[in-house]
PDB file of C-alpha atoms in Angstrom:
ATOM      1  CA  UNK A1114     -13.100-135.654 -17.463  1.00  0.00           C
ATOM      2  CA  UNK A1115     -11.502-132.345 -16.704  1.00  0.00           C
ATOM      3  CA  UNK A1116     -10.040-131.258 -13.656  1.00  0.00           C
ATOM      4  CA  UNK A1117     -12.678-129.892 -11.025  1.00  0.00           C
ATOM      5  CA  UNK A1118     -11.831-126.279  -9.814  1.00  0.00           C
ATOM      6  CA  UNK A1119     -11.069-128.304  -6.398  1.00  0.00           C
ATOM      7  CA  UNK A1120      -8.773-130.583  -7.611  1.00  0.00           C
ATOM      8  CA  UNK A1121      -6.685-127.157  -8.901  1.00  0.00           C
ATOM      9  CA  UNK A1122      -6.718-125.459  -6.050  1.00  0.00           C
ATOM     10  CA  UNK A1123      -5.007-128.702  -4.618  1.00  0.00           C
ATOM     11  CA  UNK A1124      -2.282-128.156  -7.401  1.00  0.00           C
ATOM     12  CA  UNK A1125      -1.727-124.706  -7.191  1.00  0.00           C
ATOM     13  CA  UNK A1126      -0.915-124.716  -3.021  1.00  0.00           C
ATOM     14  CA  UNK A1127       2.602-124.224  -3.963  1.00  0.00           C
ATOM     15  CA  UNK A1128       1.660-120.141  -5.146  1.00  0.00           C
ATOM     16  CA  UNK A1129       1.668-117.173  -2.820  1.00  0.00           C
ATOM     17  CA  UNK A1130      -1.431-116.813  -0.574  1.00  0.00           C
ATOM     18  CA  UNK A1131      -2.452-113.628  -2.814  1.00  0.00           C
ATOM     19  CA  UNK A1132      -2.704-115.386  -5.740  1.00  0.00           C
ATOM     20  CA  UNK A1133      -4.759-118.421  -3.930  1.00  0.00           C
ATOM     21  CA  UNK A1134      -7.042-115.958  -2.422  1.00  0.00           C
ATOM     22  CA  UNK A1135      -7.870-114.231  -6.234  1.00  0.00           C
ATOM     23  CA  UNK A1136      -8.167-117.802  -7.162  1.00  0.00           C
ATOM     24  CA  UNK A1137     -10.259-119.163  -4.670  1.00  0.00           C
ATOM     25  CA  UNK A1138     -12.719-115.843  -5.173  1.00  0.00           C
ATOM     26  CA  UNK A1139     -12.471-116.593  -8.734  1.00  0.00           C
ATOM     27  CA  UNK A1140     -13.685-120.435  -8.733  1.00  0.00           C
ATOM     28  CA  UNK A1141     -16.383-119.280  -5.727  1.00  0.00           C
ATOM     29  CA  UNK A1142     -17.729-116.937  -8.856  1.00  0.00           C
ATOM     30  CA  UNK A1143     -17.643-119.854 -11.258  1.00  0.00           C
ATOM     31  CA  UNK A1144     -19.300-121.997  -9.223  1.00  0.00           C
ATOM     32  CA  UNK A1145     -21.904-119.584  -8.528  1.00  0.00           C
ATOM     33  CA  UNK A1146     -22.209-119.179 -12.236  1.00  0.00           C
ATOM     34  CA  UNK A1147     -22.569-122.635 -12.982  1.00  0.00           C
ATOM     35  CA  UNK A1148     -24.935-123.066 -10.350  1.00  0.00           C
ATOM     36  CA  UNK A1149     -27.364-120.639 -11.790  1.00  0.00           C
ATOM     37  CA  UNK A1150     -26.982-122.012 -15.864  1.00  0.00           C
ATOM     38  CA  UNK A1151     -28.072-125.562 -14.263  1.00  0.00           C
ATOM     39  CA  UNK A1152     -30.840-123.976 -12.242  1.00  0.00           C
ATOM     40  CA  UNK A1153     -32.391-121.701 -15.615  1.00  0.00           C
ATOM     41  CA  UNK A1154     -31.602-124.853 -17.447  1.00  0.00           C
ATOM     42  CA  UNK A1155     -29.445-123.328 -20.127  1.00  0.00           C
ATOM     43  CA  UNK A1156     -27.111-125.077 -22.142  1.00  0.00           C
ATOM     44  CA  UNK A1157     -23.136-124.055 -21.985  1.00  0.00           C
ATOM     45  CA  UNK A1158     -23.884-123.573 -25.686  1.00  0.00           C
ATOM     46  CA  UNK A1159     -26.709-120.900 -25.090  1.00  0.00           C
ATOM     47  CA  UNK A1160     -24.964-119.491 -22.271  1.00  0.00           C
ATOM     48  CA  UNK A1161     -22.023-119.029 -24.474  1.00  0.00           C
ATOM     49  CA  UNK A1162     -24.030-117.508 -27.173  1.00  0.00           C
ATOM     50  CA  UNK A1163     -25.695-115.099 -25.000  1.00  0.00           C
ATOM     51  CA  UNK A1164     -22.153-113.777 -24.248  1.00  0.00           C
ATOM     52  CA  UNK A1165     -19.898-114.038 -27.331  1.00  0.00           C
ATOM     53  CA  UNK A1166     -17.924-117.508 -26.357  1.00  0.00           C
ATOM     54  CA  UNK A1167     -17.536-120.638 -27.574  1.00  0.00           C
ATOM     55  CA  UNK A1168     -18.939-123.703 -26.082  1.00  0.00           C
ATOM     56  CA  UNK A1169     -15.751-125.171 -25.527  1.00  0.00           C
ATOM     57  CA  UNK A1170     -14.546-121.693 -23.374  1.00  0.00           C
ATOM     58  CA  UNK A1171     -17.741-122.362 -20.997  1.00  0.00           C
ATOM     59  CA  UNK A1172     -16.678-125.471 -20.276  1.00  0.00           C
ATOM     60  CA  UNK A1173     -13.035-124.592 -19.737  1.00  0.00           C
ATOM     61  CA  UNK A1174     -14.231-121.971 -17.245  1.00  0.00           C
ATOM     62  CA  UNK A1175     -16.675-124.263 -15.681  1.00  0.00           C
ATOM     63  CA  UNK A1176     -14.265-127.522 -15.322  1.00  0.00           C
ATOM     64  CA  UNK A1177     -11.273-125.147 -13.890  1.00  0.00           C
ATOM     65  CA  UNK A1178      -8.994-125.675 -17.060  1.00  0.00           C
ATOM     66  CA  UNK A1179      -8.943-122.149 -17.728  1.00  0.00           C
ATOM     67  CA  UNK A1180      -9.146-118.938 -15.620  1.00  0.00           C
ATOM     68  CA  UNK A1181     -11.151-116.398 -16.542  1.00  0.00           C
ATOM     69  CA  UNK A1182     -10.736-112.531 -16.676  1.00  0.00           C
ATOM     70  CA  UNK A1183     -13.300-110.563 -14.432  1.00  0.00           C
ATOM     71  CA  UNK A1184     -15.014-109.144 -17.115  1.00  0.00           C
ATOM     72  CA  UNK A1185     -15.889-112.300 -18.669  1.00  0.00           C
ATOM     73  CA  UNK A1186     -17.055-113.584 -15.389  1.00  0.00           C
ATOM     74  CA  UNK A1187     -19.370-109.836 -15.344  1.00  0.00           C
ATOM     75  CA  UNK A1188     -20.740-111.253 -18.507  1.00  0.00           C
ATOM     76  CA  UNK A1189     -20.975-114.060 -17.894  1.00  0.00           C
ATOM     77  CA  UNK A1190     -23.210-113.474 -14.218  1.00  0.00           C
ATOM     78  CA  UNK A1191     -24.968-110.572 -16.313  1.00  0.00           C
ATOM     79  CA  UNK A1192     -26.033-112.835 -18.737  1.00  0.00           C
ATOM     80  CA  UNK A1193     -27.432-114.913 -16.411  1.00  0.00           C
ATOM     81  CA  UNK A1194     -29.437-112.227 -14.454  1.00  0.00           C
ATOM     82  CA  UNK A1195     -26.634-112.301 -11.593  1.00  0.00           C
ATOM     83  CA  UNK A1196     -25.226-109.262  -9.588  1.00  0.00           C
ATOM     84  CA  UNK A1197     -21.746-109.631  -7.617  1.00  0.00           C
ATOM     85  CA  UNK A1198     -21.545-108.500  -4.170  1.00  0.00           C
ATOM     86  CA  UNK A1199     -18.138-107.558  -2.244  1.00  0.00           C
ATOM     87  CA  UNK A1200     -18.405-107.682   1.702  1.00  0.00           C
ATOM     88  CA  UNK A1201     -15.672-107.547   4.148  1.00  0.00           C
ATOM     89  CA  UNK A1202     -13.090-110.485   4.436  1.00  0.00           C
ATOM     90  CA  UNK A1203     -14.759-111.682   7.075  1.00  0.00           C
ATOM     91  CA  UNK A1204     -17.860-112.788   5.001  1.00  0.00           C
ATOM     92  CA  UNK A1205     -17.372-115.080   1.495  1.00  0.00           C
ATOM     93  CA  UNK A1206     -17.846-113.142  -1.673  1.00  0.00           C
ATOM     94  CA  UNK A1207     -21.006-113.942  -2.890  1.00  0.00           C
ATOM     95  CA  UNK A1208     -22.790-114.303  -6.162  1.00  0.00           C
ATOM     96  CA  UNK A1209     -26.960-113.583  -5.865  1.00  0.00           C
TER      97      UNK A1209
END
């Protein structure tokens, strides 16, 4: 089995804290995006159809061995009838 987006973040505490932070908003995104295929009940294979990916680049995304660019996390939520929401640092950055 892949690494889990957790088990990363536990490798990567030797980067600067700017990095972590984009990281760390990153996987929160992810997870929120995983989430929601599990909950519709879609496939990574029709997920990655409805965008333009492979299989294999879903799961890479979803099992934190690769880190995606925003807009393929855009499509990726859009596909999946998301919207992103910023708030101020004081509040998480949520996925709805």
């Amino acid at each position: 089995m892949m690494k889990s987006w957790n088990e990363k973040k536990k490798e990567l505490k030797s980067i600067d804290p700017m990095r972590m932070n984009e990281l760390e908003a990153v996987a929160q995104l992810v997870n929120a995006i995983h989430r929601r295929r599990i909950e519709l009940g879609w496939t990574q294979q029709e997920l990655a159809d409805k965008v333009g990916l492979h299989q294999e680049s879903i799961a890479r995304i979803e099992n934190g061995g690769s880190v995606p660019r925003l807009d393929t996390v855009l499509k990726l939520a859009f596909a999946l009838g998301m919207k992103i929401s910023l708030h101020g640092a004081e509040e998480a950055v949520t996925v709805s």
